[in-house]
Coordinates of N, CA and C in Angstrom, one line a residue:
X61 N 101.6 50.6 -23.2 CA 101.6 51.7 -22.5 C 102.6 52.4 -21.3
X62 N 103.0 53.8 -21.8 CA 104.4 54.0 -20.3 C 103.8 54.0 -19.3
X63 N 104.9 53.6 -18.7 CA 104.7 53.6 -17.3 C 104.4 55.2 -16.3
X64 N 104.3 56.2 -17.2 CA 103.5 57.8 -16.7 C 102.1 57.4 -17.1
X65 N 101.6 56.8 -18.2 CA 100.4 56.4 -18.5 C 99.5 54.9 -18.6
X66 N 99.3 54.6 -17.2 CA 99.3 53.1 -17.0 C 98.0 52.2 -17.8
X67 N 97.8 51.0 -18.1 CA 96.2 50.8 -18.7 C 95.6 51.0 -17.0
X68 N 94.5 51.9 -16.8 CA 93.7 51.9 -16.1 C 92.8 50.4 -16.7
X69 N 92.2 50.0 -17.4 CA 91.2 48.7 -17.5 C 92.0 47.6 -16.9
X70 N 93.6 47.8 -17.1 CA 93.8 46.8 -16.7 C 94.0 46.5 -15.1
X71 N 94.5 47.3 -14.5 CA 94.6 47.9 -12.9 C 93.7 47.5 -12.9
X72 N 92.3 48.1 -13.4 CA 90.6 47.8 -12.4 C 90.8 45.7 -12.8
X73 N 91.1 45.4 -13.9 CA 90.6 44.0 -13.8 C 91.7 43.2 -13.1
X74 N 93.0 43.5 -12.8 CA 94.0 43.0 -11.7 C 93.4 43.0 -10.1
X75 N 92.7 44.2 -10.0 CA 92.5 44.2 -8.5 C 91.2 43.6 -8.3
X76 N 90.7 43.1 -9.2 CA 89.4 42.1 -9.0 C 90.0 40.5 -7.8
X77 N 89.3 41.0 -6.7 CA 89.5 39.3 -5.8 C 88.5 38.3 -6.8
X78 N 88.3 37.0 -6.0 CA 87.7 36.2 -6.6 C 85.9 36.4 -5.9
X79 N 85.9 36.9 -5.4 CA 84.4 37.5 -5.1 C 83.9 37.9 -6.8
X80 N 84.6 39.4 -6.8 CA 84.7 40.1 -8.0 C 84.1 39.6 -9.2
X81 N 85.0 37.9 -9.7 CA 85.3 37.9 -10.3 C 84.1 36.7 -10.7
X82 N 83.6 36.1 -9.7 CA 82.5 35.2 -9.7 C 81.3 35.9 -10.0
X83 N 80.9 37.6 -9.7 CA 80.3 38.4 -10.0 C 80.0 38.4 -11.6
X84 N 80.9 38.5 -12.1 CA 81.0 38.5 -13.5 C 80.5 37.2 -14.0
X85 N 80.2 36.1 -13.4 CA 79.8 34.9 -14.1 C 78.0 34.7 -13.9
X86 N 77.8 35.3 -13.4 CA 76.1 35.6 -12.7 C 75.6 36.5 -13.5
X87 N 74.6 36.2 -14.4 CA 74.1 36.7 -14.7 C 73.4 37.9 -14.3
X88 N 72.8 37.9 -13.3 CA 72.1 39.4 -12.7 C 73.0 39.9 -12.2
X89 N 74.2 39.6 -11.6 CA 75.4 40.7 -11.1 C 76.3 41.0 -12.5
X90 N 76.5 40.5 -13.2 CA 77.2 41.2 -14.4 C 77.6 42.1 -14.6
X91 N 76.2 42.9 -14.8 CA 76.1 44.7 -15.3 C 76.7 45.2 -14.4
X92 N 76.1 44.7 -13.0 CA 76.6 46.0 -11.5 C 78.1 45.5 -11.6
X93 N 78.7 44.6 -11.3 CA 79.7 44.7 -11.7 C 81.0 45.3 -13.0
X94 N 80.4 45.4 -14.1 CA 80.8 46.0 -15.1 C 80.4 47.3 -14.9
X95 N 79.5 47.9 -14.4 CA 79.4 49.4 -14.2 C 80.3 49.7 -12.8
X96 N 80.4 49.1 -12.0 CA 81.5 49.4 -10.8 C 82.9 49.1 -11.0
X97 N 83.0 48.3 -12.2 CA 84.6 48.8 -12.6 C 84.5 50.0 -13.6
X98 N 83.3 50.2 -14.2 CA 83.7 51.5 -14.6 C 84.3 52.9 -14.0
X99 N 83.2 52.2 -13.1 CA 83.0 53.6 -12.0 C 85.1 53.8 -10.9
X100 N 85.3 52.6 -10.8 CA 86.7 52.5 -10.5 C 87.9 52.9 -10.9
X101 N 87.5 52.5 -12.5 CA 88.3 53.4 -13.8 C 88.3 54.8 -13.7
X102 N 87.1 55.0 -13.8 CA 86.7 56.6 -14.1 C 87.4 57.4 -13.3
X103 N 87.4 56.5 -11.4 CA 88.0 57.4 -10.0 C 89.2 57.3 -10.6
X104 N 89.9 56.5 -11.0 CA 91.5 56.2 -11.1 C 91.9 57.3 -12.2
X105 N 91.3 57.1 -12.9 CA 91.4 58.1 -14.3 C 91.6 59.7 -13.8
X106 N 90.6 60.6 -13.2 CA 90.7 61.8 -12.9 C 91.6 61.7 -11.5
X107 N 92.3 61.1 -10.5 CA 92.9 60.7 -10.1 C 94.5 61.2 -10.8
X108 N 94.5 60.7 -11.6 CA 95.9 60.3 -12.2 C 96.0 62.2 -13.4
X109 N 94.4 62.3 -13.6 CA 94.4 63.6 -14.1 C 94.7 64.6 -13.8
X110 N 94.4 64.7 -12.1 CA 94.3 65.7 -11.4 C 95.8 65.8 -10.7
X111 N 96.7 64.9 -10.9 CA 97.9 64.8 -10.1 C 98.6 65.6 -11.2
X112 N 98.4 65.6 -12.9 CA 99.1 65.8 -13.9 C 99.1 67.0 -14.1
X113 N 97.4 67.9 -13.3 CA 97.6 69.1 -14.1 C 98.1 70.1 -12.4
X114 N 97.9 69.3 -11.5 CA 98.7 69.4 -10.1 C 100.4 70.2 -10.4
X115 N 101.0 68.7 -11.1 CA 102.2 69.2 -11.0 C 102.8 70.5 -12.2
X116 N 101.3 70.1 -13.5 CA 101.8 71.2 -14.8 C 101.6 72.7 -13.8
X117 N 100.4 72.7 -12.9 CA 100.1 74.2 -12.4 C 101.9 74.3 -11.3
X118 N 102.3 73.7 -10.9 CA 103.5 73.8 -9.5 C 104.6 74.3 -10.9
X119 N 105.0 73.1 -12.2 CA 106.0 74.2 -12.7 C 105.7 75.3 -13.1
X120 N 104.1 76.2 -13.7 CA 104.1 77.1 -14.3 C 104.5 77.9 -13.2
X121 N 104.1 78.0 -11.8 CA 104.3 78.9 -10.9 C 105.6 78.9 -10.7
X122 N 106.5 77.7 -10.3 CA 107.9 78.0 -10.4 C 108.4 78.7 -11.6
X123 N 107.8 78.7 -12.9 CA 108.5 79.4 -14.2 C 108.3 81.1 -13.8
X124 N 107.3 81.4 -13.3 CA 106.5 82.4 -13.3 C 107.5 83.3 -11.6
X125 N 107.7 82.5 -11.0 CA 108.7 82.5 -9.9 C 110.4 83.2 -10.2
X126 N 110.3 82.2 -11.1 CA 111.8 82.6 -11.3 C 111.8 83.9 -12.6
X127 N 110.5 84.0 -13.8 CA 110.6 85.2 -14.3 C 110.5 86.7 -13.3
X128 N 110.4 86.7 -12.6 CA 110.0 87.9 -11.8 C 111.2 87.6 -11.0
X129 N 111.8 87.1 -10.5 CA 113.0 86.8 -9.9 C 113.9 87.3 -10.5
X130 N 114.0 87.0 -11.9 CA 114.9 87.7 -12.9 C 114.8 89.2 -13.1
X131 N 113.9 89.5 -12.8 CA 113.2 90.5 -13.2 C 112.4 91.0 -14.5
X132 N 112.0 90.4 -15.1 CA 111.7 90.5 -16.2 C 110.1 89.9 -16.3
X133 N 109.8 90.0 -17.7 CA 108.5 90.8 -17.5 C 107.4 91.3 -16.7
X134 N 107.2 92.6 -17.3 CA 106.6 93.4 -16.6 C 105.1 93.1 -16.0
X135 N 104.4 91.8 -16.6 CA 103.0 91.3 -16.0 C 102.4 90.4 -15.6
X136 N 103.9 89.9 -15.0 CA 104.0 88.6 -14.1 C 103.9 88.8 -12.4
X137 N 103.2 88.5 -12.3 CA 102.7 88.5 -10.7 C 101.4 87.9 -10.5
X138 N 101.5 87.7 -9.3 CA 100.4 86.8 -8.4 C 99.4 87.0 -9.1
X139 N 98.6 86.1 -9.4 CA 97.6 85.6 -10.7 C 97.6 85.7 -12.0
X140 N 98.6 86.3 -12.6 CA 98.9 87.1 -14.0 C 98.3 85.9 -14.8
X141 N 98.4 84.6 -14.8 CA 97.5 84.0 -15.2 C 96.0 84.0 -15.9
X142 N 95.7 84.2 -15.0 CA 94.3 84.0 -15.0 C 93.8 85.7 -15.3
X143 N 94.8 86.3 -16.1 CA 94.3 87.5 -16.7 C 94.4 87.3 -18.1
X144 N 94.8 86.1 -18.7 CA 94.8 86.0 -19.9 C 93.6 85.5 -20.4
X145 N 93.1 85.9 -21.2 CA 91.6 85.2 -22.1 C 91.4 84.0 -23.0
X146 N 90.7 83.4 -22.4 CA 90.4 82.5 -22.9 C 89.4 82.1 -24.2
X147 N 89.7 81.6 -25.0 CA 88.5 81.6 -26.1 C 87.6 80.1 -26.0
X148 N 86.4 81.1 -25.7 CA 84.8 80.5 -25.7 C 84.7 80.5 -24.3
X149 N 85.1 81.5 -23.6 CA 84.6 82.1 -22.4 C 83.9 82.8 -22.2

């Protein structure tokens, strides 16, 4: 995996302390630990995706400002992206 897309499962497994590793060995706690690990991985993935979306939004906003500053595209105004129809909406 690339450094921009780290192995989330690996990160979760690396973050386990000895107590969490012990939980995996005890039959009644194994399922609990596995579900908790899924929750942690889900949170990491959601945060990673939110960061990427924030960076993409900032890039688009920067591009919009450059276009407006250059006097191009008369439709470029604050909120112009929300005017574009979305398929299936």
